[in-house]
PDB file of C-alpha atoms in Angstrom:
ATOM      1  CA  MET A   5       0.094   0.185   0.051  1.00  0.00           C
ATOM      2  CA  LYS A   6       1.281   3.456  -1.030  1.00  0.00           C
ATOM      3  CA  LYS A   7       1.814   5.397   2.248  1.00  0.00           C
ATOM      4  CA  LEU A   8       0.763   9.472   1.711  1.00  0.00           C
ATOM      5  CA  SER A   9       3.345  11.796   1.298  1.00  0.00           C
ATOM      6  CA  LYS A  10       3.606  14.575   3.879  1.00  0.00           C
ATOM      7  CA  LYS A  11       2.235  17.374   1.334  1.00  0.00           C
ATOM      8  CA  ASN A  12      -1.148  15.216   0.729  1.00  0.00           C
ATOM      9  CA  THR A  13      -1.057  14.326   4.829  1.00  0.00           C
ATOM     10  CA  THR A  14      -1.011  18.273   5.781  1.00  0.00           C
ATOM     11  CA  LEU A  15      -3.768  18.602   2.890  1.00  0.00           C
ATOM     12  CA  LEU A  16      -6.044  16.352   4.122  1.00  0.00           C
ATOM     13  CA  LEU A  17      -5.515  17.481   7.913  1.00  0.00           C
ATOM     14  CA  SER A  18      -6.033  21.213   6.802  1.00  0.00           C
ATOM     15  CA  LEU A  19      -9.160  20.163   5.041  1.00  0.00           C
ATOM     16  CA  ILE A  20     -10.119  18.280   8.252  1.00  0.00           C
ATOM     17  CA  CYS A  21      -9.219  21.226  10.335  1.00  0.00           C
ATOM     18  CA  VAL A  22     -11.358  23.908   7.793  1.00  0.00           C
ATOM     19  CA  VAL A  23     -14.373  21.494   8.194  1.00  0.00           C
ATOM     20  CA  GLN A  24     -14.211  21.505  12.025  1.00  0.00           C
ATOM     21  CA  LEU A  25     -13.624  25.107  12.195  1.00  0.00           C
ATOM     22  CA  LEU A  26     -17.147  25.489   9.916  1.00  0.00           C
ATOM     23  CA  ALA A  27     -18.909  22.624  12.021  1.00  0.00           C
ATOM     24  CA  SER A  28     -17.929  24.981  15.276  1.00  0.00           C
ATOM     25  CA  LEU A  29     -18.608  28.132  13.913  1.00  0.00           C
ATOM     26  CA  TYR A  30     -22.366  26.859  13.198  1.00  0.00           C
ATOM     27  CA  TRP A  31     -23.052  25.225  16.369  1.00  0.00           C
ATOM     28  CA  ILE A  32     -21.648  28.371  18.341  1.00  0.00           C
ATOM     29  CA  GLY A  33     -24.202  30.168  15.862  1.00  0.00           C
ATOM     30  CA  GLN A  34     -26.968  27.667  17.337  1.00  0.00           C
ATOM     31  CA  LYS A  35     -26.115  28.317  21.132  1.00  0.00           C
ATOM     32  CA  ASN A  36     -28.627  30.549  22.853  1.00  0.00           C
ATOM     33  CA  PHE A  37     -28.794  29.728  26.371  1.00  0.00           C
ATOM     34  CA  LEU A  38     -25.916  28.979  29.268  1.00  0.00           C
ATOM     35  CA  PHE A  39     -25.722  26.233  31.399  1.00  0.00           C
ATOM     36  CA  PHE A  40     -25.506  27.568  35.259  1.00  0.00           C
ATOM     37  CA  ASP A  41     -22.157  26.372  35.593  1.00  0.00           C
ATOM     38  CA  GLU A  42     -21.633  28.919  32.568  1.00  0.00           C
ATOM     39  CA  VAL A  43     -23.206  31.513  33.864  1.00  0.00           C
ATOM     40  CA  PHE A  44     -20.368  31.099  36.555  1.00  0.00           C
ATOM     41  CA  SER A  45     -17.804  30.943  33.957  1.00  0.00           C
ATOM     42  CA  PHE A  46     -18.017  34.594  32.905  1.00  0.00           C
ATOM     43  CA  PRO A  47     -18.166  36.490  36.472  1.00  0.00           C
ATOM     44  CA  ALA A  48     -15.030  34.117  37.412  1.00  0.00           C
ATOM     45  CA  ALA A  49     -13.000  35.252  34.574  1.00  0.00           C
ATOM     46  CA  ASN A  50     -13.963  38.981  34.350  1.00  0.00           C
ATOM     47  CA  GLY A  51     -16.022  40.269  38.233  1.00  0.00           C
ATOM     48  CA  THR A  52     -14.230  42.966  39.983  1.00  0.00           C
ATOM     49  CA  TRP A  53     -16.803  42.733  42.425  1.00  0.00           C
ATOM     50  CA  GLU A  54     -18.904  40.872  45.318  1.00  0.00           C
ATOM     51  CA  VAL A  55     -21.905  39.870  43.914  1.00  0.00           C
ATOM     52  CA  GLU A  56     -24.758  41.255  46.938  1.00  0.00           C
ATOM     53  CA  PHE A  57     -28.754  40.514  46.324  1.00  0.00           C
ATOM     54  CA  THR A  58     -31.277  39.678  48.840  1.00  0.00           C
ATOM     55  CA  GLU A  59     -33.765  36.965  48.116  1.00  0.00           C
ATOM     56  CA  ASN A  60     -36.171  37.608  45.030  1.00  0.00           C
ATOM     57  CA  GLU A  61     -34.676  40.634  44.075  1.00  0.00           C
ATOM     58  CA  TRP A  62     -35.387  41.376  40.287  1.00  0.00           C
ATOM     59  CA  LEU A  63     -32.007  41.521  38.102  1.00  0.00           C
ATOM     60  CA  ASP A  64     -32.408  43.402  35.083  1.00  0.00           C
ATOM     61  CA  GLU A  65     -30.235  43.038  31.473  1.00  0.00           C
ATOM     62  CA  GLU A  66     -27.967  45.794  32.721  1.00  0.00           C
ATOM     63  CA  TRP A  67     -26.938  43.967  36.096  1.00  0.00           C
ATOM     64  CA  TYR A  68     -26.374  40.604  34.249  1.00  0.00           C
ATOM     65  CA  LEU A  69     -24.335  42.806  31.319  1.00  0.00           C
ATOM     66  CA  ASP A  70     -21.971  43.933  34.381  1.00  0.00           C
ATOM     67  CA  TYR A  71     -21.756  40.781  36.068  1.00  0.00           C
ATOM     68  CA  MET A  72     -20.754  39.049  33.366  1.00  0.00           C
ATOM     69  CA  THR A  73     -18.387  41.156  31.047  1.00  0.00           C
ATOM     70  CA  VAL A  74     -15.325  43.114  30.991  1.00  0.00           C
ATOM     71  CA  ASP A  75     -15.031  46.683  32.412  1.00  0.00           C
ATOM     72  CA  GLU A  76     -13.367  49.248  30.312  1.00  0.00           C
ATOM     73  CA  GLU A  77     -10.479  50.091  32.259  1.00  0.00           C
ATOM     74  CA  ASN A  78     -10.213  46.084  33.597  1.00  0.00           C
ATOM     75  CA  ARG A  79      -9.548  44.705  30.389  1.00  0.00           C
ATOM     76  CA  PHE A  80      -6.514  42.353  30.204  1.00  0.00           C
ATOM     77  CA  ASP A  81      -5.998  42.587  34.184  1.00  0.00           C
ATOM     78  CA  TYR A  82      -5.443  39.020  34.460  1.00  0.00           C
ATOM     79  CA  SER A  83      -5.480  39.379  38.546  1.00  0.00           C
ATOM     80  CA  ILE A  84      -8.950  39.032  38.308  1.00  0.00           C
ATOM     81  CA  PRO A  85      -9.548  35.739  37.479  1.00  0.00           C
ATOM     82  CA  TYR A  86      -6.938  34.750  39.407  1.00  0.00           C
ATOM     83  CA  ARG A  87      -7.553  36.121  42.599  1.00  0.00           C
ATOM     84  CA  ASN A  88     -11.495  34.995  41.850  1.00  0.00           C
ATOM     85  CA  GLN A  89     -10.373  31.066  41.804  1.00  0.00           C
ATOM     86  CA  VAL A  90      -8.300  31.561  44.861  1.00  0.00           C
ATOM     87  CA  LYS A  91     -11.572  31.989  46.496  1.00  0.00           C
ATOM     88  CA  ASP A  92     -13.309  29.004  43.857  1.00  0.00           C
ATOM     89  CA  VAL A  93     -12.303  25.662  43.392  1.00  0.00           C
ATOM     90  CA  HIS A  94     -10.659  25.758  39.987  1.00  0.00           C
ATOM     91  CA  PRO A  95      -6.600  26.811  39.024  1.00  0.00           C
ATOM     92  CA  PRO A  96      -7.470  29.698  36.828  1.00  0.00           C
ATOM     93  CA  LEU A  97      -6.052  28.814  33.701  1.00  0.00           C
ATOM     94  CA  PHE A  98      -9.055  28.411  31.706  1.00  0.00           C
ATOM     95  CA  TYR A  99     -10.159  31.921  32.992  1.00  0.00           C
ATOM     96  CA  ILE A 100      -7.264  33.780  32.193  1.00  0.00           C
ATOM     97  CA  PHE A 101      -8.154  32.572  28.286  1.00  0.00           C
ATOM     98  CA  LEU A 102     -11.667  33.842  28.824  1.00  0.00           C
ATOM     99  CA  ASN A 103     -10.722  37.132  30.463  1.00  0.00           C
ATOM    100  CA  THR A 104      -8.166  37.821  27.194  1.00  0.00           C
ATOM    101  CA  ALA A 105     -11.410  37.022  25.027  1.00  0.00           C
ATOM    102  CA  CYS A 106     -13.703  38.976  26.766  1.00  0.00           C
ATOM    103  CA  SER A 107     -11.750  41.736  26.984  1.00  0.00           C
ATOM    104  CA  PHE A 108     -11.311  42.030  23.468  1.00  0.00           C
ATOM    105  CA  MET A 109     -15.168  43.192  23.506  1.00  0.00           C
ATOM    106  CA  PRO A 110     -15.708  45.187  26.819  1.00  0.00           C
ATOM    107  CA  GLY A 111     -18.862  45.583  28.073  1.00  0.00           C
ATOM    108  CA  GLU A 112     -20.795  42.958  25.453  1.00  0.00           C
ATOM    109  CA  PHE A 113     -21.820  39.438  26.082  1.00  0.00           C
ATOM    110  CA  SER A 114     -20.717  37.073  23.382  1.00  0.00           C
ATOM    111  CA  PHE A 115     -21.261  33.302  22.965  1.00  0.00           C
ATOM    112  CA  TYR A 116     -18.370  33.650  20.202  1.00  0.00           C
ATOM    113  CA  ALA A 117     -16.204  35.676  22.782  1.00  0.00           C
ATOM    114  CA  GLY A 118     -17.010  33.089  25.398  1.00  0.00           C
ATOM    115  CA  THR A 119     -15.949  29.936  23.077  1.00  0.00           C
ATOM    116  CA  ALA A 120     -13.052  31.550  20.947  1.00  0.00           C
ATOM    117  CA  PHE A 121     -10.327  29.594  22.830  1.00  0.00           C
ATOM    118  CA  ASN A 122     -12.101  26.658  22.986  1.00  0.00           C
ATOM    119  CA  VAL A 123     -12.189  26.628  19.438  1.00  0.00           C
ATOM    120  CA  VAL A 124      -8.689  27.049  18.930  1.00  0.00           C
ATOM    121  CA  PHE A 125      -8.088  24.259  21.713  1.00  0.00           C
ATOM    122  CA  PHE A 126     -10.465  22.093  19.996  1.00  0.00           C
ATOM    123  CA  LEU A 127      -8.559  22.444  16.602  1.00  0.00           C
ATOM    124  CA  ILE A 128      -5.235  21.816  18.329  1.00  0.00           C
ATOM    125  CA  CYS A 129      -6.732  18.585  19.555  1.00  0.00           C
ATOM    126  CA  THR A 130      -6.995  17.342  16.701  1.00  0.00           C
ATOM    127  CA  ILE A 131      -3.829  17.952  14.949  1.00  0.00           C
ATOM    128  CA  SER A 132      -2.795  16.858  18.358  1.00  0.00           C
ATOM    129  CA  LEU A 133      -4.634  13.248  17.695  1.00  0.00           C
ATOM    130  CA  TYR A 134      -3.272  13.155  14.411  1.00  0.00           C
ATOM    131  CA  PHE A 135       0.528  13.045  16.059  1.00  0.00           C
ATOM    132  CA  LEU A 136      -0.700  10.553  18.410  1.00  0.00           C
ATOM    133  CA  GLY A 137      -2.345   8.005  15.810  1.00  0.00           C
ATOM    134  CA  LYS A 138       0.788   8.345  14.357  1.00  0.00           C
ATOM    135  CA  GLU A 139       3.093   7.568  16.844  1.00  0.00           C
ATOM    136  CA  VAL A 140       0.794   4.857  18.450  1.00  0.00           C
ATOM    137  CA  PHE A 141       0.286   3.064  14.594  1.00  0.00           C
ATOM    138  CA  ASP A 142       3.530   4.646  12.576  1.00  0.00           C
ATOM    139  CA  ASP A 143       1.093   5.093   9.511  1.00  0.00           C
ATOM    140  CA  LYS A 144      -0.177   8.556   8.674  1.00  0.00           C
ATOM    141  CA  VAL A 145      -4.183   7.194   7.942  1.00  0.00           C
ATOM    142  CA  CYS A 146      -4.204   5.992  11.116  1.00  0.00           C
ATOM    143  CA  GLY A 147      -3.270   9.294  12.649  1.00  0.00           C
ATOM    144  CA  LEU A 148      -5.691  11.008  10.193  1.00  0.00           C
ATOM    145  CA  LEU A 149      -8.538   8.644  10.947  1.00  0.00           C
ATOM    146  CA  PRO A 150      -9.094   9.529  14.724  1.00  0.00           C
ATOM    147  CA  ALA A 151      -8.332  13.417  14.197  1.00  0.00           C
ATOM    148  CA  PHE A 152     -11.132  13.155  11.431  1.00  0.00           C
ATOM    149  CA  LEU A 153     -13.659  11.312  13.586  1.00  0.00           C
ATOM    150  CA  TYR A 154     -13.243  13.722  16.780  1.00  0.00           C
ATOM    151  CA  ALA A 155     -13.037  16.811  15.070  1.00  0.00           C
ATOM    152  CA  LEU A 156     -16.765  16.040  14.112  1.00  0.00           C
ATOM    153  CA  SER A 157     -17.950  14.177  16.925  1.00  0.00           C
ATOM    154  CA  TYR A 158     -20.967  14.976  19.386  1.00  0.00           C
ATOM    155  CA  GLY A 159     -18.350  14.555  22.374  1.00  0.00           C
ATOM    156  CA  GLY A 160     -15.817  17.433  20.784  1.00  0.00           C
ATOM    157  CA  ILE A 161     -18.311  19.765  19.640  1.00  0.00           C
ATOM    158  CA  ASN A 162     -20.134  19.771  22.819  1.00  0.00           C
ATOM    159  CA  THR A 163     -16.957  20.363  24.401  1.00  0.00           C
ATOM    160  CA  MET A 164     -16.349  23.174  22.350  1.00  0.00           C
ATOM    161  CA  VAL A 165     -19.350  25.002  23.025  1.00  0.00           C
ATOM    162  CA  TYR A 166     -19.204  24.397  26.467  1.00  0.00           C
ATOM    163  CA  ILE A 167     -18.281  27.662  28.066  1.00  0.00           C
ATOM    164  CA  ARG A 168     -15.635  25.763  30.878  1.00  0.00           C
ATOM    165  CA  MET A 169     -12.401  24.509  31.320  1.00  0.00           C
ATOM    166  CA  TYR A 170     -12.980  21.058  30.129  1.00  0.00           C
ATOM    167  CA  MET A 171     -11.500  21.360  26.438  1.00  0.00           C
ATOM    168  CA  LEU A 172      -8.558  23.239  27.675  1.00  0.00           C
ATOM    169  CA  LEU A 173      -8.629  20.231  29.538  1.00  0.00           C
ATOM    170  CA  THR A 174      -8.650  17.463  27.249  1.00  0.00           C
ATOM    171  CA  LEU A 175      -5.780  19.261  24.962  1.00  0.00           C
ATOM    172  CA  MET A 176      -4.046  19.290  27.549  1.00  0.00           C
ATOM    173  CA  VAL A 177      -4.248  15.161  28.465  1.00  0.00           C
ATOM    174  CA  ILE A 178      -3.733  14.671  24.715  1.00  0.00           C
ATOM    175  CA  LEU A 179      -0.257  16.664  24.637  1.00  0.00           C
ATOM    176  CA  HIS A 180       0.929  14.979  27.624  1.00  0.00           C
ATOM    177  CA  THR A 181      -0.019  11.478  26.350  1.00  0.00           C
ATOM    178  CA  LEU A 182       1.932  12.468  23.237  1.00  0.00           C
ATOM    179  CA  VAL A 183       4.821  13.852  25.119  1.00  0.00           C
ATOM    180  CA  TYR A 184       5.127  10.133  26.507  1.00  0.00           C
ATOM    181  CA  LEU A 185       4.828   8.272  23.342  1.00  0.00           C
ATOM    182  CA  LYS A 186       7.150  10.679  21.574  1.00  0.00           C
ATOM    183  CA  TYR A 187       9.965  10.729  24.020  1.00  0.00           C
ATOM    184  CA  PHE A 188       9.747   8.411  26.893  1.00  0.00           C
ATOM    185  CA  GLU A 189       9.205   5.205  24.896  1.00  0.00           C
ATOM    186  CA  LYS A 190      12.520   5.422  23.693  1.00  0.00           C
ATOM    187  CA  GLU A 191      15.706   4.150  24.679  1.00  0.00           C
ATOM    188  CA  ILE A 192      17.336   7.656  25.326  1.00  0.00           C
ATOM    189  CA  VAL A 193      14.690  10.542  26.568  1.00  0.00           C
ATOM    190  CA  PRO A 194      16.462  14.036  25.040  1.00  0.00           C
ATOM    191  CA  VAL A 195      16.272  16.989  27.104  1.00  0.00           C
ATOM    192  CA  LYS A 196      13.092  18.181  25.343  1.00  0.00           C
ATOM    193  CA  GLY A 197      11.312  14.959  26.533  1.00  0.00           C
ATOM    194  CA  TYR A 198      11.548  16.465  29.865  1.00  0.00           C
ATOM    195  CA  VAL A 199      10.995  20.236  28.866  1.00  0.00           C
ATOM    196  CA  PHE A 200       7.637  19.023  27.359  1.00  0.00           C
ATOM    197  CA  LEU A 201       6.509  16.813  30.129  1.00  0.00           C
ATOM    198  CA  ALA A 202       7.305  19.925  32.793  1.00  0.00           C
ATOM    199  CA  LEU A 203       5.362  21.723  30.452  1.00  0.00           C
ATOM    200  CA  THR A 204       2.234  19.781  30.074  1.00  0.00           C
ATOM    201  CA  LEU A 205       2.175  18.892  33.860  1.00  0.00           C
ATOM    202  CA  LEU A 206       2.431  22.709  34.677  1.00  0.00           C
ATOM    203  CA  GLY A 207      -0.537  23.576  32.146  1.00  0.00           C
ATOM    204  CA  GLY A 208      -2.343  20.529  32.979  1.00  0.00           C
ATOM    205  CA  VAL A 209      -2.531  21.215  36.764  1.00  0.00           C
ATOM    206  CA  LEU A 210      -3.783  24.737  35.942  1.00  0.00           C
ATOM    207  CA  SER A 211      -5.943  23.625  34.257  1.00  0.00           C
ATOM    208  CA  GLN A 212      -8.399  21.339  35.689  1.00  0.00           C
ATOM    209  CA  TYR A 213      -7.385  19.354  39.033  1.00  0.00           C
ATOM    210  CA  TYR A 214      -9.143  16.065  36.740  1.00  0.00           C
ATOM    211  CA  PHE A 215      -5.806  16.103  35.214  1.00  0.00           C
ATOM    212  CA  LEU A 216      -3.833  14.651  38.347  1.00  0.00           C
ATOM    213  CA  PHE A 217      -5.549  11.564  37.601  1.00  0.00           C
ATOM    214  CA  ALA A 218      -3.874  11.069  34.370  1.00  0.00           C
ATOM    215  CA  ALA A 219      -0.559  12.347  35.580  1.00  0.00           C
ATOM    216  CA  PHE A 220      -1.138  10.336  38.554  1.00  0.00           C
ATOM    217  CA  PHE A 221      -1.160   6.810  36.479  1.00  0.00           C
ATOM    218  CA  PHE A 222       1.501   7.840  33.919  1.00  0.00           C
ATOM    219  CA  GLY A 223       3.598   8.577  36.897  1.00  0.00           C
ATOM    220  CA  VAL A 224       3.085   5.248  38.278  1.00  0.00           C
ATOM    221  CA  TRP A 225       3.559   3.172  34.943  1.00  0.00           C
ATOM    222  CA  TYR A 226       6.324   5.175  34.129  1.00  0.00           C
ATOM    223  CA  THR A 227       8.528   4.995  37.662  1.00  0.00           C
ATOM    224  CA  ILE A 228       7.847   1.079  37.625  1.00  0.00           C
ATOM    225  CA  LYS A 229       8.954   0.802  33.980  1.00  0.00           C
ATOM    226  CA  PHE A 230      12.110   2.488  34.276  1.00  0.00           C
ATOM    227  CA  PHE A 231      12.816   0.770  37.708  1.00  0.00           C
ATOM    228  CA  VAL A 232      12.269  -3.165  36.454  1.00  0.00           C
ATOM    229  CA  LYS A 233      14.243  -1.995  33.270  1.00  0.00           C
ATOM    230  CA  LYS A 234      17.286  -0.398  35.356  1.00  0.00           C
ATOM    231  CA  ARG A 235      17.241   2.808  33.535  1.00  0.00           C
ATOM    232  CA  TYR A 236      18.304   4.605  36.809  1.00  0.00           C
ATOM    233  CA  LYS A 237      19.447   7.701  35.409  1.00  0.00           C
ATOM    234  CA  ILE A 238      16.340   8.024  33.162  1.00  0.00           C
ATOM    235  CA  LEU A 239      14.078   7.418  36.476  1.00  0.00           C
ATOM    236  CA  VAL A 240      16.517   9.736  38.431  1.00  0.00           C
ATOM    237  CA  CYS A 241      15.346  12.818  35.541  1.00  0.00           C
ATOM    238  CA  TYR A 242      12.460  11.572  35.258  1.00  0.00           C
ATOM    239  CA  LEU A 243      11.131  12.103  38.971  1.00  0.00           C
ATOM    240  CA  ALA A 244      13.116  15.250  39.300  1.00  0.00           C
ATOM    241  CA  THR A 245      10.891  16.473  36.787  1.00  0.00           C
ATOM    242  CA  ILE A 246       7.431  15.798  37.838  1.00  0.00           C
ATOM    243  CA  PHE A 247       8.937  17.253  41.440  1.00  0.00           C
ATOM    244  CA  ALA A 248      10.244  20.304  39.586  1.00  0.00           C
ATOM    245  CA  SER A 249       7.021  20.618  38.157  1.00  0.00           C
ATOM    246  CA  ALA A 250       4.731  20.126  41.339  1.00  0.00           C
ATOM    247  CA  VAL A 251       6.978  22.946  43.178  1.00  0.00           C
ATOM    248  CA  CYS A 252       6.827  25.274  39.782  1.00  0.00           C
ATOM    249  CA  SER A 253       2.668  24.740  40.333  1.00  0.00           C
ATOM    250  CA  LEU A 254       2.292  25.170  44.139  1.00  0.00           C
ATOM    251  CA  MET A 255       4.948  28.438  43.330  1.00  0.00           C
ATOM    252  CA  ILE A 256       2.218  29.851  40.902  1.00  0.00           C
ATOM    253  CA  TRP A 257      -1.102  28.706  42.311  1.00  0.00           C
ATOM    254  CA  PRO A 258      -0.453  27.677  45.918  1.00  0.00           C
ATOM    255  CA  ALA A 259      -4.039  27.955  46.502  1.00  0.00           C
ATOM    256  CA  MET A 260      -4.038  24.463  45.074  1.00  0.00           C
ATOM    257  CA  LEU A 261      -3.487  22.728  48.598  1.00  0.00           C
ATOM    258  CA  GLN A 262      -6.285  24.971  49.919  1.00  0.00           C
ATOM    259  CA  HIS A 263      -8.419  23.776  46.692  1.00  0.00           C
ATOM    260  CA  LEU A 264      -7.264  19.912  47.443  1.00  0.00           C
ATOM    261  CA  PHE A 265      -7.391  19.426  50.790  1.00  0.00           C
ATOM    262  CA  GLY A 266      -9.267  22.169  52.343  1.00  0.00           C
TER     263      GLY A 266
END
């Protein structure tokens, strides 16, 4: 069987992404309500004041716009989502992205602003799945197939239009898995393998705490694997990378300890 050329593979993957983008924009255009968790996403990213209201009080459109949008003077102020999420139970990275998108439309609410970065994450997920499939099966067609199926899947599109951190979480899990398959299944792990491992650990932890489940099971498996195969030098570097990533995560986001154990 004749293998796909690099040019044809790039063309097909680009075509998949274009169709995925058009489908994403279509379904965002069909979105006409917010689930209550999505309602909380906007003030978590943009809110600069404490919510105070009495029971059965009527809240008009102006109140909600003020509640959910970025003020003109607070555009791109990332201390806002950081501070808000210290009080909440989630890490801040998604809300920083949401604040960025909303800052281009101060005082205005838009489903497109809310989902803008989710569309980007969705596209990168598809591209990453291609490389993941290619790495597993050593075949470009086997890389394109899961990318195509995911790009137009109900689960993928539903996660993209849902204005929460789960599209970013999905991306970080895929990238984390790809790092392991691309670098840690080799006899010699290059320095960039440890760097990318640290970056995906850091990004994943700052995206959603559920990422820790994936990181934990990967960590246990590869620790046992390197130990059994007596690859002690790699094991030491591997554990040092994980430890350094944990320290950096806590330095950036010390509220994690309060959220997880408090």
